[in-house]
């Protein structure tokens, strides 16, 4: 049975560009920043990634929804995307793991979408003009004049200068045990993971290596971290402008001053960069997808990575420099994008801290970067050995 609604819908960009189609998912109005993602699979993980909060996702892959949705693949407790744009929505799913249609899931979480859009033309436009304010209007809301809809889109706040971590972080702390993720034996180490929009696979990857993970909310303090008995600290991915994360930057500086090993991904990479004294900036259209090529400078190997970020660290790609906050010593860019030479990783040489801009938990995506969790384990072991002497 075809569950798709078939009402008029329109996607409106702040520069006046308009794309018309039919409704998909919930019917009504939604506003957000229009961004595109190049992943050919993993739409359920994409929609449930908290880093997409307040963003309208454009899928470059044309056929979406053909494998349905299930209860095992979500990366959080809900869909976070502000809206969803696809070209060819599947009329019915066909997969042995499917439990519901994607359309039904979009309706369940109130995600307003649009189907039948020329997503190739839309993506080319966003690559030229950059990610921008946008809105999807369907049903009766699509009947408003173009000029009125453009004004509604323009009136929304920009993603730059926006602090969103509080909206997507966990409300209360919880523990992820190694035994629940296939690890046998007593936990090797204890770490604190600061949830700034963390995907569920991330503590899973830590726990399966023998780490007991205390997941703490975005506003955790150094005292909260120490109270868990943590031997190291992890900062997660998340949405928003890192320039607004003043409290988290100061927390990372406290962690570094305490000599605790630090590992950050995505937003956690940007926060480490700012803690070291580097600036961050907004990318023209960002990196989103599961096929982003990255150079590992230490090995010369190319990693195919899963990414979702619209901001980046402003640091020199070549050579080793003293951190602008000099007490943290030498630092170097460890990874960079082969598409546009954006900083994709930082490595501190005098303190046990490193980070990457991409998602090594790879849900969904390739597993080229899984070694980074092992690298964090090595840093924890080295710190413990040093403390024992």
mmCIF file of C-alpha atoms in Angstrom:
data_model
loop_
_atom_site.group_PDB
_atom_site.id
_atom_site.type_symbol
_atom_site.label_atom_id
_atom_site.label_comp_id
_atom_site.label_asym_id
_atom_site.label_seq_id
_atom_site.Cartn_x
_atom_site.Cartn_y
_atom_site.Cartn_z
ATOM 1 C CA UNK A 1 0.000 0.000 0.000
ATOM 2 C CA UNK A 2 1.296 3.457 -0.855
ATOM 3 C CA UNK A 3 1.378 5.494 2.369
ATOM 4 C CA UNK A 4 2.674 8.667 0.739
ATOM 5 C CA UNK A 5 0.499 11.770 0.960
ATOM 6 C CA UNK A 6 0.165 13.613 -2.291
ATOM 7 C CA UNK A 7 -0.388 17.250 -1.390
ATOM 8 C CA UNK A 8 1.359 20.214 -2.998
ATOM 9 C CA UNK A 9 4.670 21.151 -1.342
ATOM 10 C CA UNK A 10 7.309 23.770 -1.982
ATOM 11 C CA UNK A 11 10.931 24.205 -0.880
ATOM 12 C CA UNK A 12 11.911 27.866 -0.588
ATOM 13 C CA UNK A 13 15.475 29.194 -0.256
ATOM 14 C CA UNK A 14 16.362 32.576 1.182
ATOM 15 C CA UNK A 15 17.785 33.762 -2.153
ATOM 16 C CA UNK A 16 14.344 33.316 -3.734
ATOM 17 C CA UNK A 17 14.999 29.985 -5.472
ATOM 18 C CA UNK A 18 11.910 27.764 -5.294
ATOM 19 C CA UNK A 19 11.502 24.026 -5.896
ATOM 20 C CA UNK A 20 8.049 22.494 -6.152
ATOM 21 C CA UNK A 21 7.036 18.932 -5.391
ATOM 22 C CA UNK A 22 4.669 16.846 -3.290
ATOM 23 C CA UNK A 23 4.435 16.370 0.450
ATOM 24 C CA UNK A 24 6.469 13.656 2.163
ATOM 25 C CA UNK A 25 6.038 12.817 5.825
ATOM 26 C CA UNK A 26 4.275 15.361 8.016
ATOM 27 C CA UNK A 27 2.294 18.154 6.373
ATOM 28 C CA UNK A 28 2.779 21.790 7.348
ATOM 29 C CA UNK A 29 5.686 24.227 7.662
ATOM 30 C CA UNK A 30 9.284 23.763 8.744
ATOM 31 C CA UNK A 31 12.281 26.100 8.693
ATOM 32 C CA UNK A 32 15.997 25.305 8.790
ATOM 33 C CA UNK A 33 19.324 25.540 7.033
ATOM 34 C CA UNK A 34 19.329 23.654 3.705
ATOM 35 C CA UNK A 35 22.292 21.255 3.492
ATOM 36 C CA UNK A 36 23.023 18.257 1.284
ATOM 37 C CA UNK A 37 24.409 14.849 2.160
ATOM 38 C CA UNK A 38 26.011 12.483 -0.353
ATOM 39 C CA UNK A 39 25.391 9.169 1.419
ATOM 40 C CA UNK A 40 23.854 6.438 -0.746
ATOM 41 C CA UNK A 41 22.750 4.443 2.324
ATOM 42 C CA UNK A 42 22.016 5.120 5.972
ATOM 43 C CA UNK A 43 19.131 7.577 5.705
ATOM 44 C CA UNK A 44 17.732 6.384 9.037
ATOM 45 C CA UNK A 45 21.029 7.048 10.813
ATOM 46 C CA UNK A 46 21.220 10.430 9.088
ATOM 47 C CA UNK A 47 17.761 11.533 10.171
ATOM 48 C CA UNK A 48 18.403 10.478 13.798
ATOM 49 C CA UNK A 49 21.835 12.165 14.014
ATOM 50 C CA UNK A 50 21.435 15.072 16.486
ATOM 51 C CA UNK A 51 24.018 17.060 14.501
ATOM 52 C CA UNK A 52 21.273 17.687 11.924
ATOM 53 C CA UNK A 53 19.109 19.651 14.378
ATOM 54 C CA UNK A 54 17.653 22.768 12.710
ATOM 55 C CA UNK A 55 18.795 21.620 9.269
ATOM 56 C CA UNK A 56 16.754 20.602 6.234
ATOM 57 C CA UNK A 57 18.496 17.593 4.713
ATOM 58 C CA UNK A 58 18.753 17.221 0.951
ATOM 59 C CA UNK A 59 19.574 13.659 -0.144
ATOM 60 C CA UNK A 60 21.715 13.638 -3.275
ATOM 61 C CA UNK A 61 21.006 9.925 -3.787
ATOM 62 C CA UNK A 62 17.724 9.862 -5.736
ATOM 63 C CA UNK A 63 15.914 6.782 -4.399
ATOM 64 C CA UNK A 64 15.121 7.050 -0.684
ATOM 65 C CA UNK A 65 13.008 4.856 1.596
ATOM 66 C CA UNK A 66 13.385 1.587 -0.291
ATOM 67 C CA UNK A 67 14.614 -0.365 2.780
ATOM 68 C CA UNK A 68 12.088 1.154 5.193
ATOM 69 C CA UNK A 69 13.001 1.796 8.823
ATOM 70 C CA UNK A 70 13.551 -0.434 11.836
ATOM 71 C CA UNK A 71 14.075 -0.205 15.586
ATOM 72 C CA UNK A 72 17.788 -1.119 15.533
ATOM 73 C CA UNK A 73 19.427 1.535 13.352
ATOM 74 C CA UNK A 74 18.459 4.904 14.941
ATOM 75 C CA UNK A 75 21.381 6.871 16.357
ATOM 76 C CA UNK A 76 19.274 8.623 18.999
ATOM 77 C CA UNK A 77 15.797 8.545 20.499
ATOM 78 C CA UNK A 78 14.187 10.596 17.715
ATOM 79 C CA UNK A 79 14.587 12.213 14.324
ATOM 80 C CA UNK A 80 16.328 15.574 14.677
ATOM 81 C CA UNK A 81 16.294 16.940 11.125
ATOM 82 C CA UNK A 82 14.204 20.066 10.615
ATOM 83 C CA UNK A 83 13.014 18.806 7.217
ATOM 84 C CA UNK A 84 13.698 16.279 4.479
ATOM 85 C CA UNK A 85 14.091 16.668 0.708
ATOM 86 C CA UNK A 86 14.189 13.700 -1.686
ATOM 87 C CA UNK A 87 13.779 13.070 -5.371
ATOM 88 C CA UNK A 88 12.160 9.621 -5.632
ATOM 89 C CA UNK A 89 10.438 8.437 -2.460
ATOM 90 C CA UNK A 90 9.921 4.665 -2.440
ATOM 91 C CA UNK A 91 6.281 3.704 -2.844
ATOM 92 C CA UNK A 92 6.806 0.695 -0.551
ATOM 93 C CA UNK A 93 9.850 -0.691 1.309
ATOM 94 C CA UNK A 94 11.423 -4.024 0.430
ATOM 95 C CA UNK A 95 13.870 -5.326 3.018
ATOM 96 C CA UNK A 96 13.774 -8.190 5.514
ATOM 97 C CA UNK A 97 14.627 -5.804 8.384
ATOM 98 C CA UNK A 98 11.951 -3.251 7.521
ATOM 99 C CA UNK A 99 9.298 -2.627 10.187
ATOM 100 C CA UNK A 100 7.693 0.590 8.923
ATOM 101 C CA UNK A 101 7.852 2.913 5.941
ATOM 102 C CA UNK A 102 10.072 5.972 6.083
ATOM 103 C CA UNK A 103 7.044 8.129 5.332
ATOM 104 C CA UNK A 104 5.275 6.748 8.407
ATOM 105 C CA UNK A 105 8.350 7.429 10.529
ATOM 106 C CA UNK A 106 8.577 11.013 9.285
ATOM 107 C CA UNK A 107 4.920 11.518 10.209
ATOM 108 C CA UNK A 108 5.503 9.932 13.639
ATOM 109 C CA UNK A 109 8.197 12.490 14.477
ATOM 110 C CA UNK A 110 6.542 15.441 12.769
ATOM 111 C CA UNK A 111 9.236 15.852 10.117
ATOM 112 C CA UNK A 112 7.904 17.924 7.202
ATOM 113 C CA UNK A 113 9.377 16.746 3.909
ATOM 114 C CA UNK A 114 9.069 17.156 0.177
ATOM 115 C CA UNK A 115 9.447 14.596 -2.633
ATOM 116 C CA UNK A 116 9.747 14.963 -6.388
ATOM 117 C CA UNK A 117 12.438 17.673 -6.184
ATOM 118 C CA UNK A 118 15.275 17.863 -8.713
ATOM 119 C CA UNK A 119 17.850 17.281 -5.980
ATOM 120 C CA UNK A 120 20.714 17.366 -8.490
ATOM 121 C CA UNK A 121 19.839 20.928 -9.491
ATOM 122 C CA UNK A 122 19.259 21.843 -5.851
ATOM 123 C CA UNK A 123 22.621 20.424 -4.753
ATOM 124 C CA UNK A 124 24.466 22.215 -7.550
ATOM 125 C CA UNK A 125 22.789 25.443 -6.446
ATOM 126 C CA UNK A 126 23.801 24.925 -2.802
ATOM 127 C CA UNK A 127 27.384 24.151 -3.883
ATOM 128 C CA UNK A 128 27.492 27.450 -5.762
ATOM 129 C CA UNK A 129 25.557 29.649 -3.346
ATOM 130 C CA UNK A 130 26.326 27.848 -0.081
ATOM 131 C CA UNK A 131 24.102 26.362 2.614
ATOM 132 C CA UNK A 132 21.334 28.829 3.374
ATOM 133 C CA UNK A 133 18.126 29.471 5.241
ATOM 134 C CA UNK A 134 15.223 27.535 3.795
ATOM 135 C CA UNK A 135 11.736 26.254 4.457
ATOM 136 C CA UNK A 136 9.381 23.495 3.354
ATOM 137 C CA UNK A 137 5.695 24.336 3.089
ATOM 138 C CA UNK A 138 3.085 21.696 2.260
ATOM 139 C CA UNK A 139 -0.682 21.357 2.131
ATOM 140 C CA UNK A 140 -2.515 24.619 2.773
ATOM 141 C CA UNK A 141 0.740 26.325 3.800
ATOM 142 C CA UNK A 142 2.090 25.850 0.257
ATOM 143 C CA UNK A 143 -0.696 28.042 -1.110
ATOM 144 C CA UNK A 144 0.830 31.251 0.273
ATOM 145 C CA UNK A 145 2.465 33.618 -2.182
ATOM 146 C CA UNK A 146 6.107 33.071 -3.112
ATOM 147 C CA UNK A 147 7.047 36.471 -1.709
ATOM 148 C CA UNK A 148 5.391 35.686 1.628
ATOM 149 C CA UNK A 149 7.177 32.339 1.876
ATOM 150 C CA UNK A 150 10.567 33.882 1.099
ATOM 151 C CA UNK A 151 10.048 36.444 3.860
ATOM 152 C CA UNK A 152 9.182 33.677 6.335
ATOM 153 C CA UNK A 153 12.398 31.880 5.394
ATOM 154 C CA UNK A 154 14.543 35.006 5.719
ATOM 155 C CA UNK A 155 13.157 35.826 9.177
ATOM 156 C CA UNK A 156 14.556 32.683 10.839
ATOM 157 C CA UNK A 157 17.874 32.848 12.743
ATOM 158 C CA UNK A 158 21.116 31.891 11.002
ATOM 159 C CA UNK A 159 23.062 28.765 11.984
ATOM 160 C CA UNK A 160 26.141 30.940 12.552
ATOM 161 C CA UNK A 161 26.184 32.179 16.131
ATOM 162 C CA UNK A 162 23.714 29.549 17.303
ATOM 163 C CA UNK A 163 24.211 27.383 20.406
ATOM 164 C CA UNK A 164 22.162 24.181 20.096
ATOM 165 C CA UNK A 165 23.920 21.672 22.367
ATOM 166 C CA UNK A 166 21.435 22.131 25.205
ATOM 167 C CA UNK A 167 18.591 21.077 22.906
ATOM 168 C CA UNK A 168 20.134 17.767 21.819
ATOM 169 C CA UNK A 169 22.174 16.652 24.835
ATOM 170 C CA UNK A 170 21.087 13.969 27.270
ATOM 171 C CA UNK A 171 19.051 15.265 30.235
ATOM 172 C CA UNK A 172 20.578 13.003 32.879
ATOM 173 C CA UNK A 173 23.841 11.091 33.090
ATOM 174 C CA UNK A 174 23.930 7.360 32.403
ATOM 175 C CA UNK A 175 26.500 4.557 32.154
ATOM 176 C CA UNK A 176 27.307 2.324 29.199
ATOM 177 C CA UNK A 177 28.888 -0.927 30.373
ATOM 178 C CA UNK A 178 31.377 -2.968 28.303
ATOM 179 C CA UNK A 179 29.513 -6.186 29.115
ATOM 180 C CA UNK A 180 26.450 -4.860 27.279
ATOM 181 C CA UNK A 181 28.414 -4.548 24.045
ATOM 182 C CA UNK A 182 30.194 -7.861 23.727
ATOM 183 C CA UNK A 183 33.217 -7.262 25.982
ATOM 184 C CA UNK A 184 33.985 -10.046 28.424
ATOM 185 C CA UNK A 185 35.858 -9.441 31.659
ATOM 186 C CA UNK A 186 36.143 -6.496 33.992
ATOM 187 C CA UNK A 187 36.186 -2.968 32.491
ATOM 188 C CA UNK A 188 39.703 -1.854 31.582
ATOM 189 C CA UNK A 189 39.227 1.869 32.119
ATOM 190 C CA UNK A 190 36.573 4.462 32.929
ATOM 191 C CA UNK A 191 35.930 7.504 30.731
ATOM 192 C CA UNK A 192 33.525 10.430 30.734
ATOM 193 C CA UNK A 193 31.769 11.226 27.458
ATOM 194 C CA UNK A 194 30.271 14.697 27.141
ATOM 195 C CA UNK A 195 27.089 14.486 25.075
ATOM 196 C CA UNK A 196 26.798 17.480 22.743
ATOM 197 C CA UNK A 197 24.550 15.555 20.349
ATOM 198 C CA UNK A 198 26.207 12.162 20.558
ATOM 199 C CA UNK A 199 25.202 9.246 18.327
ATOM 200 C CA UNK A 200 24.435 6.005 20.150
ATOM 201 C CA UNK A 201 27.088 4.040 18.277
ATOM 202 C CA UNK A 202 29.872 6.160 19.803
ATOM 203 C CA UNK A 203 29.697 4.883 23.416
ATOM 204 C CA UNK A 204 29.101 1.450 21.890
ATOM 205 C CA UNK A 205 32.497 1.662 20.123
ATOM 206 C CA UNK A 206 34.161 2.757 23.372
ATOM 207 C CA UNK A 207 32.458 0.108 25.492
ATOM 208 C CA UNK A 208 33.252 -2.788 23.167
ATOM 209 C CA UNK A 209 36.926 -2.049 23.815
ATOM 210 C CA UNK A 210 36.502 -2.493 27.554
ATOM 211 C CA UNK A 211 35.736 1.091 28.575
ATOM 212 C CA UNK A 212 33.047 1.922 31.114
ATOM 213 C CA UNK A 213 31.494 5.086 29.702
ATOM 214 C CA UNK A 214 29.805 7.702 31.865
ATOM 215 C CA UNK A 215 27.721 9.812 29.474
ATOM 216 C CA UNK A 216 27.310 13.330 30.901
ATOM 217 C CA UNK A 217 25.167 16.247 29.703
ATOM 218 C CA UNK A 218 26.504 19.268 27.812
ATOM 219 C CA UNK A 219 26.820 21.391 30.978
ATOM 220 C CA UNK A 220 28.974 18.934 32.957
ATOM 221 C CA UNK A 221 31.815 20.369 35.003
ATOM 222 C CA UNK A 222 35.313 19.083 35.765
ATOM 223 C CA UNK A 223 34.008 18.117 39.209
ATOM 224 C CA UNK A 224 31.263 16.037 37.558
ATOM 225 C CA UNK A 225 33.885 14.307 35.415
ATOM 226 C CA UNK A 226 36.162 13.544 38.362
ATOM 227 C CA UNK A 227 33.209 12.240 40.381
ATOM 228 C CA UNK A 228 32.784 9.410 37.859
ATOM 229 C CA UNK A 229 36.345 8.237 38.397
ATOM 230 C CA UNK A 230 37.071 8.935 34.734
ATOM 231 C CA UNK A 231 40.636 8.463 33.537
ATOM 232 C CA UNK A 232 39.981 10.223 30.242
ATOM 233 C CA UNK A 233 37.441 12.483 28.571
ATOM 234 C CA UNK A 234 35.608 12.203 25.255
ATOM 235 C CA UNK A 235 33.708 15.052 23.555
ATOM 236 C CA UNK A 236 31.076 14.090 21.000
ATOM 237 C CA UNK A 237 29.720 15.441 17.757
ATOM 238 C CA UNK A 238 26.868 17.939 17.826
ATOM 239 C CA UNK A 239 25.166 20.838 16.049
ATOM 240 C CA UNK A 240 25.663 24.585 16.222
ATOM 241 C CA UNK A 241 28.440 27.153 16.066
ATOM 242 C CA UNK A 242 31.531 26.193 18.117
ATOM 243 C CA UNK A 243 32.195 29.896 18.716
ATOM 244 C CA UNK A 244 29.203 29.868 21.086
ATOM 245 C CA UNK A 245 30.470 26.885 23.133
ATOM 246 C CA UNK A 246 32.345 29.011 25.671
ATOM 247 C CA UNK A 247 31.616 26.782 28.670
ATOM 248 C CA UNK A 248 32.668 23.622 26.826
ATOM 249 C CA UNK A 249 35.895 25.243 25.618
ATOM 250 C CA UNK A 250 36.773 26.203 29.187
ATOM 251 C CA UNK A 251 35.950 22.678 30.346
ATOM 252 C CA UNK A 252 38.340 21.199 27.787
ATOM 253 C CA UNK A 253 41.068 23.580 28.949
ATOM 254 C CA UNK A 254 40.490 22.361 32.510
ATOM 255 C CA UNK A 255 40.715 18.745 31.311
ATOM 256 C CA UNK A 256 43.963 19.461 29.462
ATOM 257 C CA UNK A 257 45.410 21.322 32.458
ATOM 258 C CA UNK A 258 44.560 18.291 34.621
ATOM 259 C CA UNK A 259 46.582 16.075 32.277
ATOM 260 C CA UNK A 260 43.641 13.836 31.431
ATOM 261 C CA UNK A 261 43.693 12.162 27.989
ATOM 262 C CA UNK A 262 41.224 13.818 25.620
ATOM 263 C CA UNK A 263 39.566 12.501 22.456
ATOM 264 C CA UNK A 264 37.035 14.538 20.481
ATOM 265 C CA UNK A 265 35.120 14.012 17.273
ATOM 266 C CA UNK A 266 33.364 16.531 15.024
ATOM 267 C CA UNK A 267 32.114 19.261 17.414
ATOM 268 C CA UNK A 268 34.633 17.886 19.899
ATOM 269 C CA UNK A 269 37.388 18.577 17.353
ATOM 270 C CA UNK A 270 36.248 22.177 16.932
ATOM 271 C CA UNK A 271 36.077 22.661 20.699
ATOM 272 C CA UNK A 272 39.615 21.292 21.132
ATOM 273 C CA UNK A 273 40.752 23.676 18.395
ATOM 274 C CA UNK A 274 39.221 26.643 20.196
ATOM 275 C CA UNK A 275 40.575 25.439 23.551
ATOM 276 C CA UNK A 276 44.065 25.469 22.007
ATOM 277 C CA UNK A 277 43.430 29.021 20.817
ATOM 278 C CA UNK A 278 42.594 28.501 17.139
ATOM 279 C CA UNK A 279 39.597 30.117 15.495
ATOM 280 C CA UNK A 280 36.727 28.301 13.776
ATOM 281 C CA UNK A 281 34.722 29.359 10.747
ATOM 282 C CA UNK A 282 31.596 28.383 8.830
ATOM 283 C CA UNK A 283 32.113 26.345 5.678
ATOM 284 C CA UNK A 284 30.366 27.372 2.473
ATOM 285 C CA UNK A 285 28.318 24.175 2.194
ATOM 286 C CA UNK A 286 29.947 21.810 4.692
ATOM 287 C CA UNK A 287 30.902 18.139 4.518
ATOM 288 C CA UNK A 288 28.031 15.664 4.840
ATOM 289 C CA UNK A 289 28.041 12.051 3.706
ATOM 290 C CA UNK A 290 29.735 8.679 4.201
ATOM 291 C CA UNK A 291 32.266 8.951 1.376
ATOM 292 C CA UNK A 292 34.480 11.893 2.361
ATOM 293 C CA UNK A 293 38.215 11.318 1.589
ATOM 294 C CA UNK A 294 40.700 12.324 4.295
ATOM 295 C CA UNK A 295 44.503 12.184 4.343
ATOM 296 C CA UNK A 296 46.167 10.778 7.458
ATOM 297 C CA UNK A 297 49.456 12.684 7.468
ATOM 298 C CA UNK A 298 51.190 10.237 9.814
ATOM 299 C CA UNK A 299 50.732 7.246 7.517
ATOM 300 C CA UNK A 300 50.049 8.779 4.110
ATOM 301 C CA UNK A 301 46.927 6.642 3.890
ATOM 302 C CA UNK A 302 43.623 7.914 2.554
ATOM 303 C CA UNK A 303 40.623 7.221 4.791
ATOM 304 C CA UNK A 304 37.062 7.254 3.473
ATOM 305 C CA UNK A 305 35.097 8.817 6.295
ATOM 306 C CA UNK A 306 31.601 9.628 7.503
ATOM 307 C CA UNK A 307 31.152 13.370 8.063
ATOM 308 C CA UNK A 308 28.518 15.879 9.072
ATOM 309 C CA UNK A 309 29.820 19.354 9.829
ATOM 310 C CA UNK A 310 29.284 22.923 8.704
ATOM 311 C CA UNK A 311 32.109 24.527 10.718
ATOM 312 C CA UNK A 312 35.863 23.888 10.741
ATOM 313 C CA UNK A 313 39.048 24.713 12.669
ATOM 314 C CA UNK A 314 41.305 27.415 11.240
ATOM 315 C CA UNK A 315 44.809 25.973 11.724
ATOM 316 C CA UNK A 316 47.841 25.556 9.418
ATOM 317 C CA UNK A 317 47.781 22.201 7.624
ATOM 318 C CA UNK A 318 51.544 21.931 7.218
ATOM 319 C CA UNK A 319 54.151 21.737 9.958
ATOM 320 C CA UNK A 320 54.073 21.837 13.731
ATOM 321 C CA UNK A 321 53.131 25.008 15.595
ATOM 322 C CA UNK A 322 52.917 26.177 19.176
ATOM 323 C CA UNK A 323 49.285 26.368 20.240
ATOM 324 C CA UNK A 324 48.040 29.965 20.468
ATOM 325 C CA UNK A 325 47.336 29.133 24.133
ATOM 326 C CA UNK A 326 51.022 28.428 24.679
ATOM 327 C CA UNK A 327 50.788 26.338 27.847
ATOM 328 C CA UNK A 328 49.397 23.470 25.761
ATOM 329 C CA UNK A 329 52.621 23.173 23.780
ATOM 330 C CA UNK A 330 53.080 21.922 20.245
ATOM 331 C CA UNK A 331 50.187 20.890 18.011
ATOM 332 C CA UNK A 332 49.799 19.776 14.429
ATOM 333 C CA UNK A 333 47.019 19.071 11.986
ATOM 334 C CA UNK A 334 46.915 15.270 11.759
ATOM 335 C CA UNK A 335 44.300 14.868 9.010
ATOM 336 C CA UNK A 336 42.937 17.048 6.226
ATOM 337 C CA UNK A 337 40.237 16.811 3.583
ATOM 338 C CA UNK A 338 41.359 15.777 0.108
ATOM 339 C CA UNK A 339 38.405 17.642 -1.379
ATOM 340 C CA UNK A 340 39.141 21.124 -0.052
ATOM 341 C CA UNK A 341 42.057 20.854 2.450
ATOM 342 C CA UNK A 342 39.831 21.599 5.450
ATOM 343 C CA UNK A 343 41.336 20.595 8.808
ATOM 344 C CA UNK A 344 40.062 17.105 9.710
ATOM 345 C CA UNK A 345 42.105 16.336 12.817
ATOM 346 C CA UNK A 346 44.365 17.794 15.515
ATOM 347 C CA UNK A 347 47.125 16.122 17.499
ATOM 348 C CA UNK A 348 48.801 17.639 20.539
ATOM 349 C CA UNK A 349 52.440 16.637 20.907
ATOM 350 C CA UNK A 350 53.099 17.677 24.516
ATOM 351 C CA UNK A 351 49.815 16.651 26.134
ATOM 352 C CA UNK A 352 47.595 13.553 25.632
ATOM 353 C CA UNK A 353 44.932 15.119 23.421
ATOM 354 C CA UNK A 354 43.767 14.506 19.865
ATOM 355 C CA UNK A 355 40.609 14.863 17.808
ATOM 356 C CA UNK A 356 39.122 14.338 14.357
ATOM 357 C CA UNK A 357 36.460 16.224 12.459
ATOM 358 C CA UNK A 358 34.732 13.121 11.102
ATOM 359 C CA UNK A 359 32.728 10.267 12.649
ATOM 360 C CA UNK A 360 34.886 7.179 13.309
ATOM 361 C CA UNK A 361 31.945 5.272 14.794
ATOM 362 C CA UNK A 362 30.739 5.037 11.156
ATOM 363 C CA UNK A 363 27.003 4.705 11.643
ATOM 364 C CA UNK A 364 26.384 4.580 8.862
ATOM 365 C CA UNK A 365 29.601 4.547 6.843
ATOM 366 C CA UNK A 366 33.016 2.938 6.326
ATOM 367 C CA UNK A 367 35.196 1.668 9.168
ATOM 368 C CA UNK A 368 38.525 3.085 7.979
ATOM 369 C CA UNK A 369 38.843 5.253 11.098
ATOM 370 C CA UNK A 370 37.931 2.694 13.782
ATOM 371 C CA UNK A 371 41.584 2.654 14.897
ATOM 372 C CA UNK A 372 41.048 6.035 16.582
ATOM 373 C CA UNK A 373 39.170 4.372 19.439
ATOM 374 C CA UNK A 374 42.175 2.079 19.907
ATOM 375 C CA UNK A 375 44.426 5.136 19.893
ATOM 376 C CA UNK A 376 42.346 6.584 22.740
ATOM 377 C CA UNK A 377 42.788 3.311 24.654
ATOM 378 C CA UNK A 378 46.556 3.559 24.166
ATOM 379 C CA UNK A 379 46.535 7.149 25.470
ATOM 380 C CA UNK A 380 44.609 6.033 28.563
ATOM 381 C CA UNK A 381 47.029 3.166 29.209
ATOM 382 C CA UNK A 382 50.046 5.447 28.793
ATOM 383 C CA UNK A 383 48.610 8.019 31.211
ATOM 384 C CA UNK A 384 47.880 5.308 33.784
ATOM 385 C CA UNK A 385 51.396 3.903 33.454
ATOM 386 C CA UNK A 386 52.880 7.355 33.871
ATOM 387 C CA UNK A 387 50.797 8.008 36.993
ATOM 388 C CA UNK A 388 51.897 4.698 38.536
ATOM 389 C CA UNK A 389 55.571 5.634 38.424
#
